[in-house]
Coordinates of C-alpha atoms in Angstrom, one line a residue:
X1423 CA 0.1 0.2 0.0
X1424 CA 1.5 3.7 -0.2
X1425 CA 1.1 5.8 1.9
X1426 CA -0.9 8.3 -0.3
X1427 CA -3.6 5.3 -0.2
X1428 CA -2.9 6.1 3.7
X1429 CA -4.2 9.3 3.4
X1430 CA -6.6 8.9 0.8
X1431 CA -8.5 5.7 2.0
X1432 CA -7.9 6.1 6.0
X1433 CA -7.6 9.1 6.8
X1434 CA -9.4 11.3 4.8
X1435 CA -11.7 8.8 5.1
X1436 CA -15.8 9.3 6.2
X1437 CA -16.6 9.2 10.3
X1438 CA -20.9 9.1 10.3
X1439 CA -20.6 11.6 7.4
X1440 CA -17.3 13.7 8.7
X1441 CA -14.1 13.9 7.8
X1442 CA -11.0 15.3 8.6
X1443 CA -10.3 18.8 6.4
X1444 CA -5.7 18.0 6.5
X1445 CA -4.0 15.2 7.1
X1446 CA -0.5 14.2 6.0
X1447 CA 2.4 11.7 7.2
X1448 CA 5.5 12.9 7.6
X1449 CA 9.1 11.3 9.0
X1450 CA 10.3 12.7 11.8
X1451 CA 12.8 14.3 9.6
X1452 CA 10.3 16.2 8.8
X1453 CA 9.8 14.8 5.3
X1454 CA 6.7 14.4 3.9
X1455 CA 5.5 11.2 3.1
X1456 CA 2.7 11.9 1.6
X1457 CA -0.5 14.5 2.4
X1458 CA -3.8 15.9 1.0
X1459 CA -4.8 18.6 -1.3
X1460 CA -5.3 21.1 0.8
X1461 CA -2.8 20.2 4.0
X1462 CA -0.9 23.8 5.2
X1463 CA 3.0 23.9 4.2
X1464 CA 4.9 22.9 6.9
X1465 CA 8.0 24.3 8.3
X1466 CA 10.9 22.4 9.8
X1467 CA 10.8 23.9 13.1
X1468 CA 7.7 22.8 13.8
X1469 CA 8.6 19.8 13.0
X1470 CA 11.4 20.0 15.8
X1471 CA 9.3 21.4 17.9
X1472 CA 6.7 18.7 17.7
X1473 CA 9.7 16.2 18.3
X1474 CA 11.6 17.9 20.7
X1475 CA 7.5 17.0 22.6
X1476 CA 7.6 14.3 21.9
X1477 CA 11.0 13.3 23.4
X1478 CA 10.5 16.0 26.7
X1479 CA 6.0 16.7 27.1
X1480 CA 4.5 19.9 27.8
X1481 CA 7.5 21.9 25.9
X1482 CA 5.2 22.7 23.4
X1483 CA 2.0 24.0 26.1
X1484 CA 3.5 27.3 26.7
X1485 CA 3.9 28.1 22.6
X1486 CA 1.0 26.8 21.2
X1487 CA 1.8 23.0 17.8
X1488 CA 2.2 24.9 15.0
X1489 CA 0.9 23.0 12.0
X1490 CA 1.7 25.1 8.6
X1491 CA 2.0 28.1 10.1
X1492 CA -1.4 27.8 12.4
X1493 CA -1.7 28.0 16.1
X1494 CA -3.1 25.5 18.3
X1495 CA -3.7 25.6 21.8
X1496 CA -1.9 21.9 23.5
X1497 CA -4.6 20.1 25.1
X1498 CA -4.0 16.5 26.7
X1499 CA -2.4 14.1 25.4
X1500 CA -0.2 10.9 25.9
X1501 CA 3.2 12.3 26.7
X1502 CA 5.6 11.0 24.0
X1503 CA 2.9 9.7 21.9
X1504 CA 0.2 11.8 21.2
X1505 CA -0.3 15.7 21.2
X1506 CA -3.1 16.9 20.1
X1507 CA -4.3 21.2 19.6
X1508 CA -7.2 23.2 19.8
X1509 CA -7.9 26.1 17.2
X1510 CA -11.6 27.4 17.7
X1511 CA -14.6 24.4 16.6
X1512 CA -11.6 22.6 15.3
X1513 CA -7.8 20.7 15.4
X1514 CA -5.5 18.4 14.4
X1515 CA -3.9 15.4 16.7
X1516 CA -0.3 14.0 16.1
X1517 CA 0.8 10.3 17.1
X1518 CA 4.8 9.8 16.6
X1519 CA 5.0 6.4 15.1
X1520 CA 9.2 4.4 15.4
X1521 CA 9.3 6.6 12.2
X1522 CA 6.8 8.8 11.2
X1523 CA 4.2 11.3 12.8
X1524 CA 0.2 10.3 11.7
X1525 CA -0.8 14.3 11.1
X1526 CA -4.8 14.4 11.5
X1527 CA -7.0 18.4 11.3
X1528 CA -10.3 18.8 11.9
X1529 CA -13.7 21.6 11.9
X1530 CA -16.3 20.9 13.2
X1531 CA -18.7 19.3 12.6
X1532 CA -16.2 16.3 13.4
X1533 CA -15.4 16.4 16.4
X1534 CA -11.8 16.2 18.5
X1535 CA -13.1 12.3 20.0
X1536 CA -13.5 11.2 16.1
X1537 CA -10.2 12.6 15.1
X1538 CA -8.3 11.1 17.9
X1539 CA -9.6 8.1 16.3
X1540 CA -8.7 8.4 13.0
X1541 CA -4.9 9.5 14.0
X1542 CA -4.6 7.1 16.2
X1543 CA -5.7 3.8 15.1
X1544 CA -4.0 4.2 11.3
X1545 CA -0.8 5.4 14.3
X1546 CA -1.3 2.3 16.3
X1547 CA -1.0 0.1 13.2
X1548 CA 1.8 2.0 11.6
X1549 CA 3.8 1.0 14.6
X1550 CA 2.4 -2.8 14.7
X1551 CA 4.1 -3.2 11.5
X1552 CA 7.1 -1.5 12.6
X1553 CA 6.9 2.0 11.0

């Protein structure tokens, strides 16, 4: 299966009439493996900050989670495994696997829980596969 099919067939799939607004799979080094057509342009320092927070949980809380220049308020996550952010009626979930970051961005009517479920399910699957 290609990385793009993980985006198209799984991350951007319809869930109860809702779907993510954008998604990407990015290597720990910031290289984009696959992304939806509308995923914002990532900046290198944003990936560095996310990776730093996975290594030292809590470092993003004071400054916020930035994805493509958009700031998300960091809310509860799973230290070293998941970072969740909120912005208005939407937000983002970042799941770390052995080799990549799975990123999902959502807006209403999708709920935070639906976004978390989609992103973390793919992330858990990739971890099981050794990726």
